[in-house]
C-alpha positions as semicolon CSV with decimal commas, in nm:
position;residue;x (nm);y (nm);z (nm)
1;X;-0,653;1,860;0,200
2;X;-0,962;1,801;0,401
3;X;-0,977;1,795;0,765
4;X;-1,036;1,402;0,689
5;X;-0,771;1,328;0,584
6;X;-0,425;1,475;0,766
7;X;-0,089;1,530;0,535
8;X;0,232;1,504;0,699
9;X;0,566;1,487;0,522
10;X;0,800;1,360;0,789
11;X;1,142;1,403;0,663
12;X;1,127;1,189;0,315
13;X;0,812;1,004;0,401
14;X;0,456;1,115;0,313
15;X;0,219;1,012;0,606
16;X;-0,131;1,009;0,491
17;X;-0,399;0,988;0,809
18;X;-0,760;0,937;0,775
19;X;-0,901;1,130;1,077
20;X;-1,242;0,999;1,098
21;X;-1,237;0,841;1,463
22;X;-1,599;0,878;1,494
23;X;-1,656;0,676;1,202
24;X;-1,403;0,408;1,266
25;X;-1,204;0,598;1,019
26;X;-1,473;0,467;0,754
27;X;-1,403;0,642;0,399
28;X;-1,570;0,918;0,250
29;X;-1,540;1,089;-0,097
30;X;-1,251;1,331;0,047
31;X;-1,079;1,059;0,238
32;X;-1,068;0,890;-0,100
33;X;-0,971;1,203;-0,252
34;X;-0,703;1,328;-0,051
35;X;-0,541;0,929;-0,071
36;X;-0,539;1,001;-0,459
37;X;-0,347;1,372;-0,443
38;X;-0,105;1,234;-0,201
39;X;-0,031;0,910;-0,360
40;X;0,016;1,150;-0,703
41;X;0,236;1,420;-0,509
42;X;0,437;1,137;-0,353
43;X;0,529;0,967;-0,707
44;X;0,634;1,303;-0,870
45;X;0,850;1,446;-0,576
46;X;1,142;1,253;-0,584
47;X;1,249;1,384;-0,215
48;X;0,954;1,151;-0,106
49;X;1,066;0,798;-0,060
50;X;0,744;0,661;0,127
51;X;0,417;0,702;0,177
52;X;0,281;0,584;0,525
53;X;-0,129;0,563;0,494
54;X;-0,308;0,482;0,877
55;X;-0,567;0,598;1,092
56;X;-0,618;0,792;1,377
57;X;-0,592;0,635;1,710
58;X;-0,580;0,279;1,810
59;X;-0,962;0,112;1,760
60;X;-0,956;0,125;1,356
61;X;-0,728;0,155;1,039
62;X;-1,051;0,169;0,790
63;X;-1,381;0,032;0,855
64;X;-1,454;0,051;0,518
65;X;-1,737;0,219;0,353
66;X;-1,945;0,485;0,580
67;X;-2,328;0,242;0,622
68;X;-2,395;0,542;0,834
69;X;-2,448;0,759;0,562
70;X;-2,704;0,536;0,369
71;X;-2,532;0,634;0,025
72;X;-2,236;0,461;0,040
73;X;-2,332;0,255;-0,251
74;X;-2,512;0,506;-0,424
75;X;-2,289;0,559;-0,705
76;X;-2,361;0,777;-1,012
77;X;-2,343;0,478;-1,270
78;X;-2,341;0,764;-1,577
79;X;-1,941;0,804;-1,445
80;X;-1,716;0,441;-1,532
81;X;-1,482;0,577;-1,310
82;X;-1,579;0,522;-0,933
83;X;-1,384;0,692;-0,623
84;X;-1,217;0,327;-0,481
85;X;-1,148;0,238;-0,829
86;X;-1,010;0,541;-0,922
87;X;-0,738;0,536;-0,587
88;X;-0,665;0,151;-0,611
89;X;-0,541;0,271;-0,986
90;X;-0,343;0,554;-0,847
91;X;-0,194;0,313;-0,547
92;X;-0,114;0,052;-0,878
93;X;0,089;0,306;-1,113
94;X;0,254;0,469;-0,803
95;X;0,624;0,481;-0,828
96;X;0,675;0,528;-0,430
97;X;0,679;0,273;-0,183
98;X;0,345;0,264;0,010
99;X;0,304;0,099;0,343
100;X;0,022;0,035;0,566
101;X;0,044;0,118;0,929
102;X;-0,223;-0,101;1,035
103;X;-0,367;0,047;1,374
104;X;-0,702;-0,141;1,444
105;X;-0,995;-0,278;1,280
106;X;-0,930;-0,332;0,858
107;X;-1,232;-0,445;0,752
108;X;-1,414;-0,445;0,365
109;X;-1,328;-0,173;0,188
110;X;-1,007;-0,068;0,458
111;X;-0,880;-0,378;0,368
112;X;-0,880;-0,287;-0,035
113;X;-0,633;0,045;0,136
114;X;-0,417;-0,210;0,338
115;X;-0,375;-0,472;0,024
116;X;-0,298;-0,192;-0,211
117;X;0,012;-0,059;-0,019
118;X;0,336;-0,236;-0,099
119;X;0,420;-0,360;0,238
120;X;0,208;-0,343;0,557
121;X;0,278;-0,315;0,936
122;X;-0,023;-0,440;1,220
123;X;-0,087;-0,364;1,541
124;X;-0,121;-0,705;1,743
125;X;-0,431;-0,590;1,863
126;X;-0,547;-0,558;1,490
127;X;-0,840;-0,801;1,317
128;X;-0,918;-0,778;0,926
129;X;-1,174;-0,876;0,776
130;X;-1,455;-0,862;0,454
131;X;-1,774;-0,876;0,613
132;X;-2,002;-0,701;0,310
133;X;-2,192;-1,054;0,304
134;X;-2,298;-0,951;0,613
135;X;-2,498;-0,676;0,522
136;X;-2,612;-0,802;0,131
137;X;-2,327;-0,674;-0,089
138;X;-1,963;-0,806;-0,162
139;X;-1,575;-0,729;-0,135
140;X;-1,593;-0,675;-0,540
141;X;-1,372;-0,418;-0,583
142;X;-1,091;-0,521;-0,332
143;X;-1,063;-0,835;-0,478
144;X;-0,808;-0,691;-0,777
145;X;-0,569;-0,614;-0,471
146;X;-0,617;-0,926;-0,266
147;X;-0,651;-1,199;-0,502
148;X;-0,307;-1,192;-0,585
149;X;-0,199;-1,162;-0,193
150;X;-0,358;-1,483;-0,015
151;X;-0,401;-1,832;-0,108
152;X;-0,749;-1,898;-0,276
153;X;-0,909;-2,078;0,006
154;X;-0,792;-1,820;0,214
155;X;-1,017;-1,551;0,079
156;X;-1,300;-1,763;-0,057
157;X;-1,348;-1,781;0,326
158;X;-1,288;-1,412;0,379
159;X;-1,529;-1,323;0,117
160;X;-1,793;-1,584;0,171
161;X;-1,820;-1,622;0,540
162;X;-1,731;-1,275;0,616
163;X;-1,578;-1,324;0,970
164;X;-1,274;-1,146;1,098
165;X;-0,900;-1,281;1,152
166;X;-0,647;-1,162;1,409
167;X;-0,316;-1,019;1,297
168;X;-0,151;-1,337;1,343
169;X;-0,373;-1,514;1,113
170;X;-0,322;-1,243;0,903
171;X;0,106;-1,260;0,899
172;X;0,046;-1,631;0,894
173;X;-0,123;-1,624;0,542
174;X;0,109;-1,402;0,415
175;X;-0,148;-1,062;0,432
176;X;0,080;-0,826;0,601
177;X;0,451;-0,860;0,643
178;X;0,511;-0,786;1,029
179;X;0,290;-0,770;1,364
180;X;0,431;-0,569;1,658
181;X;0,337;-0,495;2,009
182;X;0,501;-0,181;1,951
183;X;0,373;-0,055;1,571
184;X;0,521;0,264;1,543
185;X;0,896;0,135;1,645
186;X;0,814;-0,155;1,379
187;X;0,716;0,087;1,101
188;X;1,019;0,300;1,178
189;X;1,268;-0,058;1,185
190;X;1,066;-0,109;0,856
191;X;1,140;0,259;0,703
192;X;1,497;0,292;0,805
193;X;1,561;-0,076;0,594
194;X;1,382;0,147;0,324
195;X;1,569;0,442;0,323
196;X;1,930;0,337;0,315
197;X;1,889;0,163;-0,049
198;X;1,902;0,325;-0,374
199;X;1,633;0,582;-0,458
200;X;1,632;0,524;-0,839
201;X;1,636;0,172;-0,796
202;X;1,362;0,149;-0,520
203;X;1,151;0,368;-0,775
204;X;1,223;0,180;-1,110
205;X;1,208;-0,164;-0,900
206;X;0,870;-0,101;-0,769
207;X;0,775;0,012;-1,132
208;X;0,948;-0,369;-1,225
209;X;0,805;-0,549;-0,990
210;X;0,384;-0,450;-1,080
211;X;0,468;-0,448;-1,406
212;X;0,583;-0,793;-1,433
213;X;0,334;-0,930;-1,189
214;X;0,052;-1,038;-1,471
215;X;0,287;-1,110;-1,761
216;X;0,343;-1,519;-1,847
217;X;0,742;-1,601;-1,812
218;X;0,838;-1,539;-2,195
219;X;0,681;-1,206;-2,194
220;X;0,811;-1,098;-1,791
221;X;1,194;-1,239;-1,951
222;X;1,171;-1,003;-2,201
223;X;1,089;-0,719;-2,008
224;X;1,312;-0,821;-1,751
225;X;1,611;-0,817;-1,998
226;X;1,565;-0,473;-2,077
227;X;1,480;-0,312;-1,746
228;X;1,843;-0,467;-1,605
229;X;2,018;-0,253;-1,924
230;X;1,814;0,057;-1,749
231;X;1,878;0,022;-1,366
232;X;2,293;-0,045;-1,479
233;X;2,270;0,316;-1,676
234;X;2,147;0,493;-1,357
235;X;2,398;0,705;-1,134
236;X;2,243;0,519;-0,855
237;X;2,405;0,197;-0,994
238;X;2,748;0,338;-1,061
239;X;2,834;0,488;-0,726
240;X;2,664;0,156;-0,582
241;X;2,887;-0,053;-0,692
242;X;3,181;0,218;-0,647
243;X;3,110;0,221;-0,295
244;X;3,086;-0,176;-0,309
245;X;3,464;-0,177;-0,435
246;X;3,602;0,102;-0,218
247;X;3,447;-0,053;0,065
248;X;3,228;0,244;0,191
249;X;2,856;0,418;0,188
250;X;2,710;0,463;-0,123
251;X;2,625;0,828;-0,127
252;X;2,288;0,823;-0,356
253;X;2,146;1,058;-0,559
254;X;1,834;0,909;-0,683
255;X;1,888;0,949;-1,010
């Protein structure tokens, strides 16, 4: 991993850190990168329940794209497959919880790595925002994890005007799930809810739950009808409900 980018595996949780403070924690090709491997190591290491992505320190999650740099739209169009793209994908088929620890400024592209996590925790000092209108280009790629997150209206705004919201306009519109004075007691309230529950259900239901999300009813019923057979066959599911009628912890397995 790059210095960019810090790995941690805390117990059964993956924390992924983007360690540009001088930068706002703005991306770069390795930051991008080293989101990808760990997002791929989490999903085939069953020990890893969750995947916690933030920044260092308190002033920014992810500014977004580096402007510094003067190439941060100077892509090589000869490749279809373009860094951002490429991790929102790997965030999409990832069978492990991901959750954003929201730490400061989200804006334009940090917000595409806040809206692609499963659940997300904020700071109440946080603000989030798409300001690329500001500065001649637009929230493009982002939009195929937002759109689906926030009423319409809601990010027409976002997208158009390009001015920031505070956290509580941001629970309030149903962008992140909690906002805490205290974050990191928050995310751990958050991860211990996580933990306790069924492993191969967590992982299979997170695999249910994006799969269904585009299909019309008929099709998402059919599905549906199938994956139930599948989570009832697991071991997960027998010594659940075990424990359920001998009145006791289920001891999982995960499998």
């Amino acid at each position: 991993m790059s210095d960019e980018l810090l790995t941690e595996l805390r117990g059964a949780v993956l924390h992924l850190t983007i360690n540009r403070p001088e930068r706002r924690n703005a991306m770069s090709p390795a930051v991008l990168q080293g989101l990808r491997d760990g997002i791929a190591r989490a999903s085939a290491d069953a020990a890893i329940r969750a995947v916690v992505i933030t920044g260092v320190g308190e002033q920014a999650f992810c500014a977004g794209a580096d402007l510094a740099t003067g190439k941060s739209f100077a892509f090589d169009y000869a490749q279809p497959y373009q860094g951002l793209a490429e991790l929102l994908r790997t965030a999409r088929h990832a069978t492990v919880p991901l959750i954003a620890r929201v730490n400061g400024a989200c804006m334009a592209g940090g917000m595409g790595l806040m809206a692609m996590c499963d659940m997300a925790v904020a700071s109440d000092k946080a603000i989030f925002g798409l300001p690329e209108v500001k500065v001649g280009v637009f929230p493009a790629q982002v939009l195929a994890v937002l759109q689906n997150l926030v009423p319409r209206r809601v990010l027409n705004e976002l997208c158009l005007c390009g001015e920031p919201i505070s956290a509580q306009d941001a629970l309030q519109v149903g962008l992140i799930n909690h906002v805490a004075d205290d974050l990191d007691a928050k995310l751990d309230w958050l991860l211990a809810r996580l933990l306790n529950k069924s492993p191969a259900a967590v992982r299979r239901g997170l695999y249910t739950l994006k799969t269904v999300e585009a299909m019309p009813f008929e099709q998402a019923m059919a599905f549906t009808e199938s994956q139930i057979g599948l989570f009832a066959l697991t071991n997960d599911a027998r010594e659940g409900q075990l424990a359920f009628r001998e009145k006791r912890a289920p001891n999982w397995t995960g499998s």
